[in-house]
Every structure is written in C-alpha cells, then in structure tokens.
C-alpha cells in the first residue's frame, strides 16, 4: 500500500513540490534561527576562550586595571600553575590616513610570562620576524596574526598607524605570528606587543588589564576560584572565561528571544500549510479512499496510510529544510555578527553553523508538523463510510451557525484573555504564555471571525463584484477546513510583518523622544562609529577636553567614559559624564526623582541609575548601590532613576569628578560638545578638527550624524527579522497558491458548469483571483490584529522583562493599510496560476464526469 | 424580457471523433439534421450512441471534427461573423460561444449542476448576472421563472435543501432565464423518480406552449420520448431510419 503514496505524489508533481517547499521553507526558517541562536553562545564562548587563551580562570580588574604584584600573589597559591599578565585594549589602526580603519584587539604580553604554551620555540611562534638589529632598535614592536596579515597583504617592516590615547602613532610591524600561536579573536585582527610597550602606548602605567590563570591538573576549579577571590579581595574579579560568554549571552537575550519567537511562528505557518495541503488532498481523494474502503481496506489502514504519506512529505520537506536552513544561517551569520559586533562587542562568528542538534530538530520538526497536521484529516477520512465517500458533494456544507458562533466565542474569549494578561501577568516570562494564547486565539477564532465579518455580505459582493465576486465569497464561506488553515498561515505571515513594524516604530519613537530630550549636544568627537566607539573604541586623553573648551563658540564639553562593571552577576554600564552640564546640553527624563536631584548628583553625593537597571535589580531612588572601585567597594546612594537606553543590562550614571576620584581614570571614549550661538557649527567643527589634527584619527560628528548612525545600526538590527518575514510571507503565499490550485481542481464541475451557462473566461479568472485576494485580505486583517497583540507581548518581553523599561506601543495606520493591500496583492498574485487553470477548464471533460 | 422566436439549427455532415490512446473513436458519423423551429425533439439511443455529443455540439460546448453546426442567423450576436441566414458555430470564437450559451441556448443537465452556495433564485438568475443584467432585474426574472416552474415558495432554499425534482426545476428555470430559443435537455429525468420525472416533462410541455421554443431532449426513457413531437433514434453515431 505504501506505493499508493508514492504514486499519488508522482501523479501530482506540482502540488507535491509545493507541499515540500512549504515544509522546507518553514523548517529552514526554524533551523536557521535555531542554528543562529545556538551559535551565539558558542561564538561568545569561543571569543572569550580566544581572549583568555588556555586560561582556566581570568582575573579582571576594576577600571583602573590590576596591580602587577597580584601575579606573584596568585602564583603562590597551591594549585595555580601560572599567572599571565595581559594588557587587552580595543583600538583602531590604519595603513595610512587615507585608508579606512581596522579594529584590533591589542594585546600586551610579558615575554617572561607569555600566554599559551609554556615551552615554545621562536619557530613555533613566529612565521616571519624582523632582523635582530631592527627589532632591538624598535621602541614598540608590533606582531600581527598571519591570517590577518595575509588578508591585508601586510609584510614585516610595514608601518601602521595605531590610535592610542595620546594620539595616532605609527608602529612598525615587526613580526607575523603563526595562525595557531595566539588567540584569534576579532576575526584574527589581533596585534601584540611587549607588555611594557602596550602599557606605555595605552597610558596604563605599570598596571595590567587581565591576569590569565592556568591551574594545575585535576584541580577543583570552583573551590580554587573561591580561594583566589578571597585572597585578592576587591582588587580583582575572578571568573571562569565562559562566564564572560554567559554575560554577553544575557545581554543578547532579547534579540535571540525575538528571533526564536519568529522562527517558531515560521514553523507554525509551515504546519498550517501542511495541514491545509493534506486536508485538501484528502478531500480530493475521497473517492479513491472510499473505493479502497469498499474493496475491504480497514479504516485503521486508511489512517495509517495517510499518516505515512504525511510523514514522508514532512520527512523529505524537513530534510530539504535542514539543508536550506543551514544555508540561510550561514548567509545570515555575517549580518548577525556585524550588527551585534557594532552594538555590543566584537565577537567571532562560529565558522560552521552546522550543529547536530539543529539538524535533528529540523529533521524531526518536518515529519512531526506533518503528522500533527494529518492526524485530524486522516481520522476523518478513515471514519467516513465508504458509500458516503462515493456520494459526497465536493463542496463541503457550511458549518452550522451555532458551531460558528461557538468557535468565534472561544476564539475571542482566548484573545481577550491574552490581551488582558499582557498587563495582568507579572511573573517572569509571562510573554511566552500570552504568545501561545494569542496563537491559540488566532487558530480557533481566526476563520470564524472572518466568516462572521462576511456574513450577509453575499448580496453586496454580487452587486459590487458581480457573480465571480459572489461565488468567490461563497466558496470562502463554505470551504472552512482548508481555507481556515491557509488563512491562519497568511495571518501569521502578515502578523509577523505588522508586529515587526510595531516593534520598530515603538522603539524608534522611544529612542527619538529620548534623543530629542537627553542628547542635545551639537558636536561629538569619537574614534569610530558612534556606538562602537563607546565600548570598543579608542581612548582619548581627558586633557583634550580643556583644549576643546578653549575653542571660541564652545559653551560646554563632556568627556564621556563608558565601562562595564560587574554588579550582582550582571555587567552594567558605568557611564561617566559631567553632571554639572548646562540645561542646553540635554535634560534627563526622570522616572523617579526630578531635576532638583541634579545638584546633589553634581556634588558627587550619589549616582543616577537607568530605569532598566532599577527594574532588573529591584532598586529605587533612595536605595544604595555597591560599586567595585580600586579602593574597594563603594556604596553610593541612588539619587534618581532616569530613562537611558545605552546598555541593555542597565546604566549607572556617575559624575565625572566622582568617577575620576574613585577610579583614577583620566581618559575619555568620546567628547560631547555644546555650542553657544556666537559662531556657526561648521566653523567650530573645523576648529575642533584642527585640534585633533594628525594627533588623533577621530571624527567630529554633528548631532544629526550621530542620530542617523544610531538609527542605522538600529535598522540593521531589525533587518535580521526582515529575512524571516520574507520567508514567512513567501511560505504564506505558497500556501495560498496551493490552496487555490487544489480548490480549483476540486471545483472543476462548478467551473465547468459556469462555462456551460455562458460565463466568460475572465469571470472565472477574476473569481479565483478574488478568492486569493479575499484570503489575503482576511489574513492581512487578522494578521494586523494578531501582529498587534504579539508586538505588545514582545515589547513587554523585550523591554520590561528582559531590559526593565516600558516602551509605548505605537503603530501607523499607513502600515495597516499597506499590510492589507500587500496581503490582498499577495493573495491575488498567488491566485494567478490557479486562475489560469480555472480559465482553461474544458467544459465537457467536467460536465461529463458525473 | 420577451422570449426569443424559435431557433432552427442544422447539422451538415457532422463528424465528431475522440482520441482514445492511439485509437480514434467516432461518436458521430457524417450526421445531417435539420432541427425544425418551435418543435419538441427527442433523441433516443443506447449508451454510447452519440446523444450527448450531439447536444454538446448544438449548444456550442464542443466543436465538430468535420462538418458544420449552423444556427439561425438572427439569434446570433451581430459581431459573430459575416451575414448569412445560418452561421457556422465553428466560426465563432470562444467568448462569442460563451455569450451564445448565456443568451440563446438553455441547458438542462441530468445531474442538475446547480451551484451549492447559491439559493434557488440566485442559481436561476446566474446566466443573466453573467450577462451583466442588473441584479434586481435578474432576481425579478428568476423569481418569476421559479413561480412558473412551481417553486415560488422555495426560492430562498439552497440546492441541498431541495428534492431531486425541485432541483431539476430550478435548473430548468436557470435554462429559461435568458429567454432562449433553444432548450437543450440531457436526460432531464434520468436522476428523478417517476413522479418527479413526469412533473418535469409536464413543465416542458407547458413551456413549449407558453414560450414558443425549440426543445432538443436526449433521453433513454421511452415514456419521456413519447411526450416529444418528433423522436429521432441514434445508434453508433448515425440516425436510424424511422
């Protein structure tokens, strides 16, 4: 009997191909997102491992670095094999002033205590090296990694300009390190120099940034970590290198969550299409199945046969989906890492996105979705009495009004519960629950809602759209089972589109408001792109601030410093700025407290914290925060809670004078300059650029440029979702196409009859296209409702539950109109081929069928 | 809407062959027939004798392999072709034939072929609506015809709510809606019980009297054929001598 399935698929090649494509696309979206998500942690772990070398533990200091004396202290402990000092800085460099900058991890290593293998020969370490006399005469020899050198055609003896706090400095490339001899973080863009040289270049005196700790064999890592932490006290924070990966993973949680939810939606869309496909195929094959039953096939065998068919379809489609998914994941990886790398931290993409778990998930998802989808239709087909199958009208009877009302009530009730729960449920991850409930509401209530909306519209359709329009509407009204699945699939696809729009618009609006009120400085001096300069950019000497202040037309200069500090198992952002800045440099948006608190903040009596930090850490105005400083833990009162979205895990805003006192740090990542109206912006900008001159490779950007830079990164961020949306809409369109094609084949008699009574071909064409457009329009309308609900849930999850702030839900009516028109047009286009098939129906071949 | 005057049709040396695999099977063989206007013709014959293909050719649903199917000129749309008392349906394009079917020729099928989503009135009004007649006018005409066929009280019912005889009467009302001059009926009593069959035949008799039209009815049923004015016997695609 298994050959029946194969023959059925072989006979209906186009439909089989469509069903396979639907499953493959759905599974591929799921697999690609799953692979991408899975690789996030792996990539961070890899990056953290690469930065840590082969260390078992890493000691990180406060912002002022670590005292070198800690090295001996740590090595004196039993179980510790080595303690390796490291200066680790992010910086930019370029071959010449005209060429674009490259971002580097700059490592300062102690030749006496090198990272990596303990016994290593020069040949094992270096691929190429400068001549000894050249090396001896070089003050700051720099070694670069071989893969990077090859990529940029860099040779020993070339000179590159590195951006250091004191300005740009030309350094000779003294050697090329073998690819496997040093960590390959940042896509192998690693520069290395002797420790003392790096300390001098980056102005860190005799302090170091990290200590990599290698333990003896068979040590209890956890216990030793506790002992070492107790030994060094507040001077250093010790952790497992993978802890850093986990911290970043938490930061990225919201992005991954959004991607995961959307990938689940894609799989759901595919499941609905499989359901629609199988359900319609069974309707079409009712005679074949009835004959099988007539000649003695038991109902159970019919059910098993149909389930096998579904499994075969799902299995093949799922396998194709896995292959496609990995291809998509591979192509999206660069975009993903570039976006994340610009926004949060430069990490290395995992080279191969292939992971057995993802393959297994994909291979199981296809057959599972297909089997679930086939269960109901197969059971119904098996239960149908043989003679009923032979006699059954092809167009199913409309469900009773009572049944329809019941489904509408259930659907609307679930939707209402979902919407109420968005605000009512406050336990963590309530968003997931509401997400599930919303989908259930759509599944149960979607199609009945459309039927309700279409009730009593028959005469209107006839009057306005003619007989073709009326028949299109009637068919939708009746073909509940099949159309319902397609409609839900279309709703999910366009729901994704609309929800993404709402998310983007809501975030954009929030950011715009925050920007307009808070960031009002006129010019910004930064080492690189706006967002990257904060955490990964070049350090400037704070003395530059005084030079800028002296420029005619400048009223105020902020020296901004961003640093991530550990706080209660999180890494929050410590943001230092001048609390005494005038009002026209920007005003805070207060959540707790008000402008009156600014005076105490400026005096250094306490700190401001962001709304997100307050929510995530459960702190309020009046509470205190314990901040790690070189002088030990300092408890500082929270003077106000303000809106600030600089860092997803929360921001501590500290006055720069207090910051310098506590951290002994006189560097800045950026300068924000406010002008008075005495001179034009252009002329002041020119003066600032003149001060920077050749000393610094820095950019002087206007507020508009900074703002557009932020929004450009923001849009890149969301473009990841666009890829998923495109796939989802494509799958939905395929589903509509498939449904209509089978619908046309099922209704050949009706179509032939219309031709027999004189319907022109164009009426038939229009009828099917209108059906497609109506499915699209109905799906689009439901998608707007569903997407609206889902976006509200997602906003809650992404903002409140993940980052601790509220983001107002906003949308545009233009986009609602665009979604509706787009959905209708998609349906219309999807109906093109089916409408041609309808148009070409031969009257006699179908009239004679009975 | 007054009914059109009776239509005459003529078959000249008509052959209709079908390809069945490699083999060509003839359904109609060099058939000649002059269909007299205003008469009720019954075509009888065993299964496979070519009755249905004959009807399909007359209704413009099919084209002959050889020969000509001609309809009286005055009933054919102006733009159909050169002026001639009779016009060859073969010369008409697909859309002109469709227009012919919704204006001049009425079909009644053995299996009724009603649209399940339309009620009796809407089914009956369908050819008019397809022809662009205003909905209110089409509805009025359909309701009148349903009254004529004795279904005025069932006009809001859907096909699944009607008996076989009632469905066939709705199908007849639909065939009459455009006021055709030629009514083609393919085994109109084939799916009905005896009483319902008689009702339909009675209806046809009444229509002949009231609407002055030509009826060509294909049937197996000797009783049904007896009601016709002229009975033609077809066997293996040829007329049997009377």
PDB file of N, CA and C in Angstrom, chain A residues 527-590:
ATOM      1  N   UNK A 527      36.236  58.129  18.227  1.00  0.00           N
ATOM      2  CA  UNK A 527      37.271  57.428  17.476  1.00  0.00           C
ATOM      3  C   UNK A 527      36.747  56.711  16.258  1.00  0.00           C
ATOM      4  N   UNK A 528      35.505  56.208  16.384  1.00  0.00           N
ATOM      5  CA  UNK A 528      34.980  55.421  15.266  1.00  0.00           C
ATOM      6  C   UNK A 528      33.486  55.651  15.180  1.00  0.00           C
ATOM      7  N   UNK A 529      32.744  54.651  14.637  1.00  0.00           N
ATOM      8  CA  UNK A 529      31.284  54.783  14.567  1.00  0.00           C
ATOM      9  C   UNK A 529      30.725  55.036  15.951  1.00  0.00           C
ATOM     10  N   UNK A 530      29.617  55.698  16.032  1.00  0.00           N
ATOM     11  CA  UNK A 530      29.087  56.182  17.302  1.00  0.00           C
ATOM     12  C   UNK A 530      28.980  55.104  18.366  1.00  0.00           C
ATOM     13  N   UNK A 531      28.251  54.022  18.043  1.00  0.00           N
ATOM     14  CA  UNK A 531      28.000  53.033  19.081  1.00  0.00           C
ATOM     15  C   UNK A 531      29.255  52.254  19.435  1.00  0.00           C
ATOM     16  N   UNK A 532      30.048  51.925  18.431  1.00  0.00           N
ATOM     17  CA  UNK A 532      31.225  51.111  18.686  1.00  0.00           C
ATOM     18  C   UNK A 532      32.261  51.884  19.488  1.00  0.00           C
ATOM     19  N   UNK A 533      32.308  53.199  19.313  1.00  0.00           N
ATOM     20  CA  UNK A 533      33.356  53.976  19.969  1.00  0.00           C
ATOM     21  C   UNK A 533      33.225  53.911  21.481  1.00  0.00           C
ATOM     22  N   UNK A 534      31.998  53.761  21.963  1.00  0.00           N
ATOM     23  CA  UNK A 534      31.771  53.791  23.401  1.00  0.00           C
ATOM     24  C   UNK A 534      32.468  52.669  24.137  1.00  0.00           C
ATOM     25  N   UNK A 535      32.280  51.454  23.665  1.00  0.00           N
ATOM     26  CA  UNK A 535      32.779  50.333  24.425  1.00  0.00           C
ATOM     27  C   UNK A 535      34.019  49.697  23.826  1.00  0.00           C
ATOM     28  N   UNK A 536      34.225  49.911  22.561  1.00  0.00           N
ATOM     29  CA  UNK A 536      35.331  49.208  21.936  1.00  0.00           C
ATOM     30  C   UNK A 536      36.304  50.169  21.255  1.00  0.00           C
ATOM     31  N   UNK A 537      36.038  51.464  21.428  1.00  0.00           N
ATOM     32  CA  UNK A 537      36.807  52.434  20.657  1.00  0.00           C
ATOM     33  C   UNK A 537      38.097  52.858  21.329  1.00  0.00           C
ATOM     34  N   UNK A 538      38.671  53.828  20.706  1.00  0.00           N
ATOM     35  CA  UNK A 538      39.947  54.326  21.175  1.00  0.00           C
ATOM     36  C   UNK A 538      39.752  55.209  22.420  1.00  0.00           C
ATOM     37  N   UNK A 539      40.714  55.161  23.311  1.00  0.00           N
ATOM     38  CA  UNK A 539      40.685  56.071  24.458  1.00  0.00           C
ATOM     39  C   UNK A 539      41.322  57.403  24.067  1.00  0.00           C
ATOM     40  N   UNK A 540      40.755  58.485  24.575  1.00  0.00           N
ATOM     41  CA  UNK A 540      41.368  59.807  24.421  1.00  0.00           C
ATOM     42  C   UNK A 540      41.866  60.259  25.781  1.00  0.00           C
ATOM     43  N   UNK A 541      42.894  61.047  25.737  1.00  0.00           N
ATOM     44  CA  UNK A 541      43.328  61.665  26.975  1.00  0.00           C
ATOM     45  C   UNK A 541      42.323  62.750  27.349  1.00  0.00           C
ATOM     46  N   UNK A 542      41.931  62.772  28.636  1.00  0.00           N
ATOM     47  CA  UNK A 542      40.892  63.719  29.053  1.00  0.00           C
ATOM     48  C   UNK A 542      41.323  65.175  28.915  1.00  0.00           C
ATOM     49  N   UNK A 543      42.651  65.381  28.825  1.00  0.00           N
ATOM     50  CA  UNK A 543      43.133  66.768  28.716  1.00  0.00           C
ATOM     51  C   UNK A 543      42.639  67.444  27.434  1.00  0.00           C
ATOM     52  N   UNK A 544      42.230  66.612  26.461  1.00  0.00           N
ATOM     53  CA  UNK A 544      41.682  67.187  25.220  1.00  0.00           C
ATOM     54  C   UNK A 544      40.454  68.050  25.502  1.00  0.00           C
ATOM     55  N   UNK A 545      39.738  67.672  26.571  1.00  0.00           N
ATOM     56  CA  UNK A 545      38.516  68.400  26.918  1.00  0.00           C
ATOM     57  C   UNK A 545      38.816  69.886  27.121  1.00  0.00           C
ATOM     58  N   UNK A 546      39.931  70.156  27.793  1.00  0.00           N
ATOM     59  CA  UNK A 546      40.277  71.558  28.061  1.00  0.00           C
ATOM     60  C   UNK A 546      40.618  72.296  26.771  1.00  0.00           C
ATOM     61  N   UNK A 547      41.242  71.557  25.840  1.00  0.00           N
ATOM     62  CA  UNK A 547      41.564  72.199  24.556  1.00  0.00           C
ATOM     63  C   UNK A 547      40.282  72.548  23.804  1.00  0.00           C
ATOM     64  N   UNK A 548      39.316  71.636  23.861  1.00  0.00           N
ATOM     65  CA  UNK A 548      38.038  71.919  23.172  1.00  0.00           C
ATOM     66  C   UNK A 548      37.308  73.095  23.837  1.00  0.00           C
ATOM     67  N   UNK A 549      37.384  73.122  25.172  1.00  0.00           N
ATOM     68  CA  UNK A 549      36.690  74.193  25.907  1.00  0.00           C
ATOM     69  C   UNK A 549      37.212  75.570  25.516  1.00  0.00           C
ATOM     70  N   UNK A 550      38.482  75.571  25.136  1.00  0.00           N
ATOM     71  CA  UNK A 550      39.099  76.859  24.813  1.00  0.00           C
ATOM     72  C   UNK A 550      38.686  77.389  23.438  1.00  0.00           C
ATOM     73  N   UNK A 551      38.022  76.542  22.674  1.00  0.00           N
ATOM     74  CA  UNK A 551      37.614  76.978  21.322  1.00  0.00           C
ATOM     75  C   UNK A 551      36.489  77.999  21.433  1.00  0.00           C
ATOM     76  N   UNK A 552      36.607  79.034  20.670  1.00  0.00           N
ATOM     77  CA  UNK A 552      35.584  80.090  20.676  1.00  0.00           C
ATOM     78  C   UNK A 552      34.261  79.507  20.167  1.00  0.00           C
ATOM     79  N   UNK A 553      33.199  79.759  20.892  1.00  0.00           N
ATOM     80  CA  UNK A 553      31.890  79.258  20.457  1.00  0.00           C
ATOM     81  C   UNK A 553      31.457  78.015  21.204  1.00  0.00           C
ATOM     82  N   UNK A 554      32.398  77.422  21.979  1.00  0.00           N
ATOM     83  CA  UNK A 554      32.043  76.214  22.752  1.00  0.00           C
ATOM     84  C   UNK A 554      31.582  76.631  24.143  1.00  0.00           C
ATOM     85  N   UNK A 555      30.421  76.145  24.553  1.00  0.00           N
ATOM     86  CA  UNK A 555      29.961  76.509  25.894  1.00  0.00           C
ATOM     87  C   UNK A 555      30.212  75.395  26.900  1.00  0.00           C
ATOM     88  N   UNK A 556      30.205  74.129  26.427  1.00  0.00           N
ATOM     89  CA  UNK A 556      30.430  73.033  27.382  1.00  0.00           C
ATOM     90  C   UNK A 556      30.972  71.809  26.669  1.00  0.00           C
ATOM     91  N   UNK A 557      31.830  71.063  27.385  1.00  0.00           N
ATOM     92  CA  UNK A 557      32.352  69.809  26.819  1.00  0.00           C
ATOM     93  C   UNK A 557      32.220  68.706  27.865  1.00  0.00           C
ATOM     94  N   UNK A 558      31.566  67.622  27.454  1.00  0.00           N
ATOM     95  CA  UNK A 558      31.514  66.415  28.278  1.00  0.00           C
ATOM     96  C   UNK A 558      32.658  65.517  27.854  1.00  0.00           C
ATOM     97  N   UNK A 559      33.413  64.967  28.824  1.00  0.00           N
ATOM     98  CA  UNK A 559      34.322  63.871  28.486  1.00  0.00           C
ATOM     99  C   UNK A 559      33.590  62.597  28.894  1.00  0.00           C
ATOM    100  N   UNK A 560      33.136  61.832  27.939  1.00  0.00           N
ATOM    101  CA  UNK A 560      32.282  60.675  28.260  1.00  0.00           C
ATOM    102  C   UNK A 560      33.127  59.415  28.383  1.00  0.00           C
ATOM    103  N   UNK A 561      32.809  58.639  29.398  1.00  0.00           N
ATOM    104  CA  UNK A 561      33.550  57.393  29.620  1.00  0.00           C
ATOM    105  C   UNK A 561      32.541  56.264  29.858  1.00  0.00           C
ATOM    106  N   UNK A 562      32.694  55.202  29.121  1.00  0.00           N
ATOM    107  CA  UNK A 562      31.777  54.064  29.273  1.00  0.00           C
ATOM    108  C   UNK A 562      32.587  52.849  29.730  1.00  0.00           C
ATOM    109  N   UNK A 563      32.129  52.219  30.770  1.00  0.00           N
ATOM    110  CA  UNK A 563      32.799  50.990  31.182  1.00  0.00           C
ATOM    111  C   UNK A 563      31.790  50.001  31.730  1.00  0.00           C
ATOM    112  N   UNK A 564      32.034  48.751  31.470  1.00  0.00           N
ATOM    113  CA  UNK A 564      31.146  47.738  32.032  1.00  0.00           C
ATOM    114  C   UNK A 564      31.742  47.254  33.346  1.00  0.00           C
ATOM    115  N   UNK A 565      30.906  47.249  34.368  1.00  0.00           N
ATOM    116  CA  UNK A 565      31.401  46.791  35.666  1.00  0.00           C
ATOM    117  C   UNK A 565      30.500  45.671  36.177  1.00  0.00           C
ATOM    118  N   UNK A 566      31.083  44.756  36.959  1.00  0.00           N
ATOM    119  CA  UNK A 566      30.239  43.675  37.479  1.00  0.00           C
ATOM    120  C   UNK A 566      29.316  44.191  38.580  1.00  0.00           C
ATOM    121  N   UNK A 567      28.093  43.767  38.559  1.00  0.00           N
ATOM    122  CA  UNK A 567      27.158  44.111  39.624  1.00  0.00           C
ATOM    123  C   UNK A 567      26.133  42.998  39.731  1.00  0.00           C
ATOM    124  N   UNK A 568      26.151  42.310  40.848  1.00  0.00           N
ATOM    125  CA  UNK A 568      25.212  41.215  41.114  1.00  0.00           C
ATOM    126  C   UNK A 568      25.061  40.265  39.918  1.00  0.00           C
ATOM    127  N   UNK A 569      26.112  39.644  39.471  1.00  0.00           N
ATOM    128  CA  UNK A 569      26.091  38.689  38.353  1.00  0.00           C
ATOM    129  C   UNK A 569      25.685  39.287  37.013  1.00  0.00           C
ATOM    130  N   UNK A 570      25.684  40.576  36.914  1.00  0.00           N
ATOM    131  CA  UNK A 570      25.433  41.237  35.636  1.00  0.00           C
ATOM    132  C   UNK A 570      26.648  42.109  35.340  1.00  0.00           C
ATOM    133  N   UNK A 571      26.724  42.555  34.111  1.00  0.00           N
ATOM    134  CA  UNK A 571      27.701  43.602  33.826  1.00  0.00           C
ATOM    135  C   UNK A 571      26.907  44.809  33.384  1.00  0.00           C
ATOM    136  N   UNK A 572      26.905  45.793  34.245  1.00  0.00           N
ATOM    137  CA  UNK A 572      26.143  47.005  33.954  1.00  0.00           C
ATOM    138  C   UNK A 572      27.104  48.061  33.417  1.00  0.00           C
ATOM    139  N   UNK A 573      26.539  49.071  32.841  1.00  0.00           N
ATOM    140  CA  UNK A 573      27.379  50.100  32.224  1.00  0.00           C
ATOM    141  C   UNK A 573      27.582  51.253  33.205  1.00  0.00           C
ATOM    142  N   UNK A 574      28.826  51.583  33.427  1.00  0.00           N
ATOM    143  CA  UNK A 574      29.136  52.752  34.248  1.00  0.00           C
ATOM    144  C   UNK A 574      29.428  53.885  33.271  1.00  0.00           C
ATOM    145  N   UNK A 575      28.613  54.900  33.321  1.00  0.00           N
ATOM    146  CA  UNK A 575      28.661  55.976  32.329  1.00  0.00           C
ATOM    147  C   UNK A 575      29.019  57.265  33.060  1.00  0.00           C
ATOM    148  N   UNK A 576      30.224  57.740  32.757  1.00  0.00           N
ATOM    149  CA  UNK A 576      30.678  58.947  33.445  1.00  0.00           C
ATOM    150  C   UNK A 576      30.496  60.164  32.544  1.00  0.00           C
ATOM    151  N   UNK A 577      29.896  61.199  33.120  1.00  0.00           N
ATOM    152  CA  UNK A 577      29.682  62.437  32.364  1.00  0.00           C
ATOM    153  C   UNK A 577      29.637  63.609  33.341  1.00  0.00           C
ATOM    154  N   UNK A 578      29.638  64.784  32.820  1.00  0.00           N
ATOM    155  CA  UNK A 578      29.664  65.969  33.686  1.00  0.00           C
ATOM    156  C   UNK A 578      28.255  66.275  34.165  1.00  0.00           C
ATOM    157  N   UNK A 579      28.012  66.044  35.455  1.00  0.00           N
ATOM    158  CA  UNK A 579      26.666  66.250  35.996  1.00  0.00           C
ATOM    159  C   UNK A 579      26.306  67.727  36.053  1.00  0.00           C
ATOM    160  N   UNK A 580      27.336  68.563  35.990  1.00  0.00           N
ATOM    161  CA  UNK A 580      27.054  69.994  36.104  1.00  0.00           C
ATOM    162  C   UNK A 580      26.845  70.646  34.738  1.00  0.00           C
ATOM    163  N   UNK A 581      26.630  69.826  33.728  1.00  0.00           N
ATOM    164  CA  UNK A 581      26.451  70.378  32.376  1.00  0.00           C
ATOM    165  C   UNK A 581      25.215  71.270  32.333  1.00  0.00           C
ATOM    166  N   UNK A 582      25.261  72.333  31.526  1.00  0.00           N
ATOM    167  CA  UNK A 582      24.089  73.225  31.467  1.00  0.00           C
ATOM    168  C   UNK A 582      22.873  72.513  30.842  1.00  0.00           C
ATOM    169  N   UNK A 583      21.710  73.107  31.047  1.00  0.00           N
ATOM    170  CA  UNK A 583      20.442  72.535  30.582  1.00  0.00           C
ATOM    171  C   UNK A 583      20.437  72.282  29.077  1.00  0.00           C
ATOM    172  N   UNK A 584      21.081  73.214  28.329  1.00  0.00           N
ATOM    173  CA  UNK A 584      21.003  73.071  26.876  1.00  0.00           C
ATOM    174  C   UNK A 584      21.872  71.934  26.340  1.00  0.00           C
ATOM    175  N   UNK A 585      22.599  71.226  27.220  1.00  0.00           N
ATOM    176  CA  UNK A 585      23.353  70.049  26.783  1.00  0.00           C
ATOM    177  C   UNK A 585      22.476  68.798  26.805  1.00  0.00           C
ATOM    178  N   UNK A 586      21.280  68.959  27.308  1.00  0.00           N
ATOM    179  CA  UNK A 586      20.376  67.805  27.383  1.00  0.00           C
ATOM    180  C   UNK A 586      19.776  67.685  28.768  1.00  0.00           C
ATOM    181  N   UNK A 587      18.561  67.175  28.818  1.00  0.00           N
ATOM    182  CA  UNK A 587      17.890  67.019  30.108  1.00  0.00           C
ATOM    183  C   UNK A 587      17.480  65.572  30.283  1.00  0.00           C
ATOM    184  N   UNK A 588      17.505  65.130  31.498  1.00  0.00           N
ATOM    185  CA  UNK A 588      17.103  63.754  31.752  1.00  0.00           C
ATOM    186  C   UNK A 588      15.588  63.622  31.741  1.00  0.00           C
ATOM    187  N   UNK A 589      15.144  62.436  31.400  1.00  0.00           N
ATOM    188  CA  UNK A 589      13.727  62.104  31.527  1.00  0.00           C
ATOM    189  C   UNK A 589      13.625  61.275  32.809  1.00  0.00           C
ATOM    190  N   UNK A 590      13.052  61.883  33.827  1.00  0.00           N
ATOM    191  CA  UNK A 590      13.056  61.254  35.151  1.00  0.00           C
ATOM    192  C   UNK A 590      11.916  60.250  35.306  1.00  0.00           C
TER     193      UNK A 590
END
